[in-house]
mmCIF file with all atom_site columns, C-alpha atoms in Angstrom:
data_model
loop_
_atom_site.group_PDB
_atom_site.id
_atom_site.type_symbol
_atom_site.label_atom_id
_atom_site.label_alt_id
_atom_site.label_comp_id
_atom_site.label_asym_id
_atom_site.label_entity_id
_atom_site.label_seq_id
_atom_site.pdbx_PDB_ins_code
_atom_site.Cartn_x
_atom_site.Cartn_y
_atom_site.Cartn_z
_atom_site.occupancy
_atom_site.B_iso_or_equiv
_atom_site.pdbx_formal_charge
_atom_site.auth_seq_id
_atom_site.auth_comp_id
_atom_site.auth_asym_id
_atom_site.auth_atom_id
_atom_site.pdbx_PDB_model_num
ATOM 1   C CA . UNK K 1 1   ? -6.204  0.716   -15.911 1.00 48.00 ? 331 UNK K CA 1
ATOM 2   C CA . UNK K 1 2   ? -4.745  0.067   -12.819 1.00 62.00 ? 332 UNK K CA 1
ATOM 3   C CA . UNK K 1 3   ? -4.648  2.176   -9.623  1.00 77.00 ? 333 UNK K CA 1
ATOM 4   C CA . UNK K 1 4   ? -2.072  0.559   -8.091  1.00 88.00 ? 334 UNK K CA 1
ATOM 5   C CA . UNK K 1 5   ? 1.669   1.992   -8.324  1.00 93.00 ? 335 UNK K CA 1
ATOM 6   C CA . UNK K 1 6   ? 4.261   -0.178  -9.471  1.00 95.00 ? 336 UNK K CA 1
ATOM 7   C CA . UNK K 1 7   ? 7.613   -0.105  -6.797  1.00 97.00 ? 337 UNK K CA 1
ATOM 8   C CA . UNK K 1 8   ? 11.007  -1.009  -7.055  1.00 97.00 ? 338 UNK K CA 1
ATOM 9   C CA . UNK K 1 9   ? 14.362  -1.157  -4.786  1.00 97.00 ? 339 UNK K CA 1
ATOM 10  C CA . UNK K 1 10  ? 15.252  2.309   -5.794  1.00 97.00 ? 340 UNK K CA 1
ATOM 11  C CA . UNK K 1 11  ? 11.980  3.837   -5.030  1.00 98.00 ? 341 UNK K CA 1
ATOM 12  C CA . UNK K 1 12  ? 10.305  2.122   -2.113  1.00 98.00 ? 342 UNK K CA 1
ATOM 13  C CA . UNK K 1 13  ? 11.425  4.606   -0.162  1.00 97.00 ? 343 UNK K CA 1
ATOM 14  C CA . UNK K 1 14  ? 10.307  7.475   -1.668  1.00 97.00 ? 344 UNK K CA 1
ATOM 15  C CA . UNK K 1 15  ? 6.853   5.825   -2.474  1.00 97.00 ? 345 UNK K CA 1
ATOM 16  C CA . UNK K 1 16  ? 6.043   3.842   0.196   1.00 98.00 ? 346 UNK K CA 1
ATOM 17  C CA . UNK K 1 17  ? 7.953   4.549   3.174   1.00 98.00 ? 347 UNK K CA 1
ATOM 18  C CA . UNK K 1 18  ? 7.997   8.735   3.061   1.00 97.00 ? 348 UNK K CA 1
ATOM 19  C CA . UNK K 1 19  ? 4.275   8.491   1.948   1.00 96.00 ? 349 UNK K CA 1
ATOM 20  C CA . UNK K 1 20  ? 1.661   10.953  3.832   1.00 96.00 ? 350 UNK K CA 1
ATOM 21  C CA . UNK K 1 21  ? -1.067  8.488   3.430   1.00 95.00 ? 351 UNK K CA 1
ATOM 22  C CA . UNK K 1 22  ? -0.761  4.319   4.231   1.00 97.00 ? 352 UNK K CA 1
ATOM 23  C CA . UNK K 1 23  ? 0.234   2.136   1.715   1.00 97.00 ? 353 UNK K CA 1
ATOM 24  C CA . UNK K 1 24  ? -0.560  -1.577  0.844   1.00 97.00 ? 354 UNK K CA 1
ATOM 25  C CA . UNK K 1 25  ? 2.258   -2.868  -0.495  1.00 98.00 ? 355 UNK K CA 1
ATOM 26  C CA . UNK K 1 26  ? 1.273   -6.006  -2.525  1.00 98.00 ? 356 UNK K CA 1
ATOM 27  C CA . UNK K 1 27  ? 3.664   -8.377  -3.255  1.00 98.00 ? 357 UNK K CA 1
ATOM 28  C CA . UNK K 1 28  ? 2.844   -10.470 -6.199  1.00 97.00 ? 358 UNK K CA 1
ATOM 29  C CA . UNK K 1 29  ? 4.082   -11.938 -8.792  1.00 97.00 ? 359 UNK K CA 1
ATOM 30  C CA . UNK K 1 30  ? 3.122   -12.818 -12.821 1.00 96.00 ? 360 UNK K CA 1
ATOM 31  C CA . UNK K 1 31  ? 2.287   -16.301 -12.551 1.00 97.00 ? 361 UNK K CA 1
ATOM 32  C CA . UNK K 1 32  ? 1.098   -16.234 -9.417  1.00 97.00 ? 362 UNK K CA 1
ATOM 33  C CA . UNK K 1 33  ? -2.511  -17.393 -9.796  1.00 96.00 ? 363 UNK K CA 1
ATOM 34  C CA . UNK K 1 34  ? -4.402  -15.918 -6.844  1.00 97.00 ? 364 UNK K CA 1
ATOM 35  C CA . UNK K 1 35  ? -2.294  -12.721 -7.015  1.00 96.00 ? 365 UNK K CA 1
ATOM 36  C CA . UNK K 1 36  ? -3.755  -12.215 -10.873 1.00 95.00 ? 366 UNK K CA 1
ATOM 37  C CA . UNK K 1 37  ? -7.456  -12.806 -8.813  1.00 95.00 ? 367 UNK K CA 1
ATOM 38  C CA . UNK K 1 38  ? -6.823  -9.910  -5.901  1.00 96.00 ? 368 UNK K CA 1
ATOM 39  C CA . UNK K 1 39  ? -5.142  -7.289  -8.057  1.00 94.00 ? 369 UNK K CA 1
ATOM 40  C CA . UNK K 1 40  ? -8.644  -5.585  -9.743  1.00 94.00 ? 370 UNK K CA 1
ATOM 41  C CA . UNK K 1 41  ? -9.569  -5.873  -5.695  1.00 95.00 ? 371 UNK K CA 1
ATOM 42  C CA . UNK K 1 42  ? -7.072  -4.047  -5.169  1.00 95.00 ? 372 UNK K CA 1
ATOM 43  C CA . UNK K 1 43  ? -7.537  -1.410  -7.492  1.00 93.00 ? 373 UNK K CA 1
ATOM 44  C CA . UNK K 1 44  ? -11.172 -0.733  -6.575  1.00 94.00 ? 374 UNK K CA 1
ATOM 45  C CA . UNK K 1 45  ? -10.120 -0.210  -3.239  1.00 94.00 ? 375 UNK K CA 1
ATOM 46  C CA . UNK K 1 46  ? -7.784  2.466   -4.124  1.00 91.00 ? 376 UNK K CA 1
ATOM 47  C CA . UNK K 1 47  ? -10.176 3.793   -6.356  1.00 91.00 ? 377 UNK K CA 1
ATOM 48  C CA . UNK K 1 48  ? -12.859 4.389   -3.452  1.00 93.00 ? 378 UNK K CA 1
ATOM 49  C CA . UNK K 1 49  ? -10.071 5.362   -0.796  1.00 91.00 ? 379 UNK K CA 1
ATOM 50  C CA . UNK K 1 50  ? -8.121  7.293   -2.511  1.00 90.00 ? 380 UNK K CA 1
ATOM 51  C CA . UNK K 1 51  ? -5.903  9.992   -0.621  1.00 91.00 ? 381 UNK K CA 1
ATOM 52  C CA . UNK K 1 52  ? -6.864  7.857   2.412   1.00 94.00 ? 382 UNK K CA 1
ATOM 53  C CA . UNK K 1 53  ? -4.628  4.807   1.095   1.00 95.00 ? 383 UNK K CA 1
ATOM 54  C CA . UNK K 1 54  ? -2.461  3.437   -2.011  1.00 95.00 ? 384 UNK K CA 1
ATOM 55  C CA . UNK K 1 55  ? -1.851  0.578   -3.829  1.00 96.00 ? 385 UNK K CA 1
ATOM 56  C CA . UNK K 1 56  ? 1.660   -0.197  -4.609  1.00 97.00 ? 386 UNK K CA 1
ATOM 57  C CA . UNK K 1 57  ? 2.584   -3.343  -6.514  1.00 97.00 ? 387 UNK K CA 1
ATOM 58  C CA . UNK K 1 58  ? 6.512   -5.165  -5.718  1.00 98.00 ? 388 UNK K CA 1
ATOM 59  C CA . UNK K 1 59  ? 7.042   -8.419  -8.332  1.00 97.00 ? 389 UNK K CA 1
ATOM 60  C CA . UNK K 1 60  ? 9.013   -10.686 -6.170  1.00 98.00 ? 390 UNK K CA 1
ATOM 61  C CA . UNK K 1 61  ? 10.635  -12.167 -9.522  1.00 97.00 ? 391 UNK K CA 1
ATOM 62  C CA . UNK K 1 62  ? 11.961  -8.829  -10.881 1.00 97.00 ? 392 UNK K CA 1
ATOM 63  C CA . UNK K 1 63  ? 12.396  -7.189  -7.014  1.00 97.00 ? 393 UNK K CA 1
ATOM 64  C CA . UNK K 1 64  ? 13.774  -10.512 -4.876  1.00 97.00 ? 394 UNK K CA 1
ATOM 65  C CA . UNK K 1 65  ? 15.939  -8.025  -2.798  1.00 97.00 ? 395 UNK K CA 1
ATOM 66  C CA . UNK K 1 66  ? 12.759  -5.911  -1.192  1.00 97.00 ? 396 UNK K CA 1
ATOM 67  C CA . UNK K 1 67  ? 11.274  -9.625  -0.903  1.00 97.00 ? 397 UNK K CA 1
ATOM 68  C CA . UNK K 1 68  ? 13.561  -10.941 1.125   1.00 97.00 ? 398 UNK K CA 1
ATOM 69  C CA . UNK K 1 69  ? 13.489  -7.875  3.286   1.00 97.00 ? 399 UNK K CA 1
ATOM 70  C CA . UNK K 1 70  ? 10.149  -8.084  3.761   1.00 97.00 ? 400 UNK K CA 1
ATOM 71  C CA . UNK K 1 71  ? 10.592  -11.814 4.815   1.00 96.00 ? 401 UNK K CA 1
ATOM 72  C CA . UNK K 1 72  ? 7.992   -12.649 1.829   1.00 97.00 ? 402 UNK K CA 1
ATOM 73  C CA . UNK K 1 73  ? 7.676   -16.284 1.509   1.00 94.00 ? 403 UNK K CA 1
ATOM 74  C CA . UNK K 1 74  ? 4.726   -16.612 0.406   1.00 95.00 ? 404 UNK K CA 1
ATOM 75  C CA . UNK K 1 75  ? 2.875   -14.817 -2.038  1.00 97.00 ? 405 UNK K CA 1
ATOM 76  C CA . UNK K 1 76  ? 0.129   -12.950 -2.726  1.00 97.00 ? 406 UNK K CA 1
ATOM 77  C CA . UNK K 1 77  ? 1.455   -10.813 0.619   1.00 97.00 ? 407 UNK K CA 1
ATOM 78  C CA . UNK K 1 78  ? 0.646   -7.568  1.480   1.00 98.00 ? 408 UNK K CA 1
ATOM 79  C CA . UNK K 1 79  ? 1.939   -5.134  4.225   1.00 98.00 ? 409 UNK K CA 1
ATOM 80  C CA . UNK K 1 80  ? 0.638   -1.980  5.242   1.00 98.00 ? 410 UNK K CA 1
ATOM 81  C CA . UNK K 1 81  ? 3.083   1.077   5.938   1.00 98.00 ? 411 UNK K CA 1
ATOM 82  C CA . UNK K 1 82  ? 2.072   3.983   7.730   1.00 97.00 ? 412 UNK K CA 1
ATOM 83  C CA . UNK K 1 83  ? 4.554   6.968   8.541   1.00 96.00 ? 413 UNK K CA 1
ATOM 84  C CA . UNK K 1 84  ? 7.391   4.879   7.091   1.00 95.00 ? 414 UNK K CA 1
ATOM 85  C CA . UNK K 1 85  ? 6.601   1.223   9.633   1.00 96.00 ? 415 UNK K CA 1
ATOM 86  C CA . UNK K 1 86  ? 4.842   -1.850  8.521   1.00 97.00 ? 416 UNK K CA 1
ATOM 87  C CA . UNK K 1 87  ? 1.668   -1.831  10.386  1.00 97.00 ? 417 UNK K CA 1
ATOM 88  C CA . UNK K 1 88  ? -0.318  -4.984  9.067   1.00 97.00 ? 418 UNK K CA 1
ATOM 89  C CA . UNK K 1 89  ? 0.245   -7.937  7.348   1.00 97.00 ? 419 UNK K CA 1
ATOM 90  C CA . UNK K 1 90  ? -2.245  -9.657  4.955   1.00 96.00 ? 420 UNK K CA 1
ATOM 91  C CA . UNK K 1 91  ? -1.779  -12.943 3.321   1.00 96.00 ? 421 UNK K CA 1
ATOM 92  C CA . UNK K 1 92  ? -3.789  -14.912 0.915   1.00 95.00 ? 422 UNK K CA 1
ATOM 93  C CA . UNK K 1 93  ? -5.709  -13.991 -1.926  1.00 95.00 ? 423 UNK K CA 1
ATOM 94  C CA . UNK K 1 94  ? -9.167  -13.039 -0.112  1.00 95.00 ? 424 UNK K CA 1
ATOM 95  C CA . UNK K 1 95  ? -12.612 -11.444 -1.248  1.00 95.00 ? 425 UNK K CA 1
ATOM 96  C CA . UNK K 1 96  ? -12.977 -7.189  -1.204  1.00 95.00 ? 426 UNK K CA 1
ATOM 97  C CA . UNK K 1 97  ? -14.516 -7.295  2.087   1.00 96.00 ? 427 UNK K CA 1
ATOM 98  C CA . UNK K 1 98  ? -12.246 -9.193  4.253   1.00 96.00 ? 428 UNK K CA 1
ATOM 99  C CA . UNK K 1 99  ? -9.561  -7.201  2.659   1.00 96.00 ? 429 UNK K CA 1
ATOM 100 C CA . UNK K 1 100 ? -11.528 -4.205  4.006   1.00 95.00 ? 430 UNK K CA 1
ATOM 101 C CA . UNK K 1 101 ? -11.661 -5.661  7.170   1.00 96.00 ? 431 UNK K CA 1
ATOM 102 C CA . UNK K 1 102 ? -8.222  -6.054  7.469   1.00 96.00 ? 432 UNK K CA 1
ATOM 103 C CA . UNK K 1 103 ? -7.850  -2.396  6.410   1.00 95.00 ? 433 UNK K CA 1
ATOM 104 C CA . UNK K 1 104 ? -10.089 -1.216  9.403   1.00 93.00 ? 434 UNK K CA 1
ATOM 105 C CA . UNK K 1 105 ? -8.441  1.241   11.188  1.00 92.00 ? 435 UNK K CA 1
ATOM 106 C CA . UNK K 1 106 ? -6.290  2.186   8.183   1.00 92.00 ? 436 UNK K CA 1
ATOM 107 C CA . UNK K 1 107 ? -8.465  3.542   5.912   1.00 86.00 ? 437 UNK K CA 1
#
């Protein structure tokens, strides 16, 4: 079972934005290959940070809107938000650790 959060348009705001703790934001989307290969990453991070960080999940296909606001244009993408700003960007499916990196600081 998955860790991760699933968003939409109606409640990114309320999930990610007004969130006490940071949140990844991964935006993926079903046949997106490498995205498929970093979401159980994903999940065991949030599993092993949890109330220090969460995992939300935005499908570009079914959420194109938040996409486009988030100037995705490629994908797998993740942002970080912390107290409601973007605060990193990660792109590319990439191994637990370098994820981690990436998340130093954060988490």
């Amino acid at each position: 079972m998955s860790a991760a959060i699933t968003v939409t348009e109606s409640t990114f705001a309320s999930e990610v934005l007004q969130s006490d703790v940071p949140v990844l934001v991964d935006f993926w989307a079903e046949w997106c290959g490498p995205c498929r290969a970093v979401a159980p990453v994903l999940d065991q991070i949030a599993s092993e940070h949890e109330g220090n960080i969460r995992i939300a999940k935005v499908n570009v296909d079914e959420q194109p809107n938040l996409a486009a606001q988030y100037r995705i244009t490629s994908i797998p993408a993740m942002k970080v938000f912390k107290d409601g700003e973007e605060v990193r960007e990660i792109i590319g499916a990439m191994p637990k650790p370098a994820i981690e990196e990436r998340l130093s600081g954060i988490i």
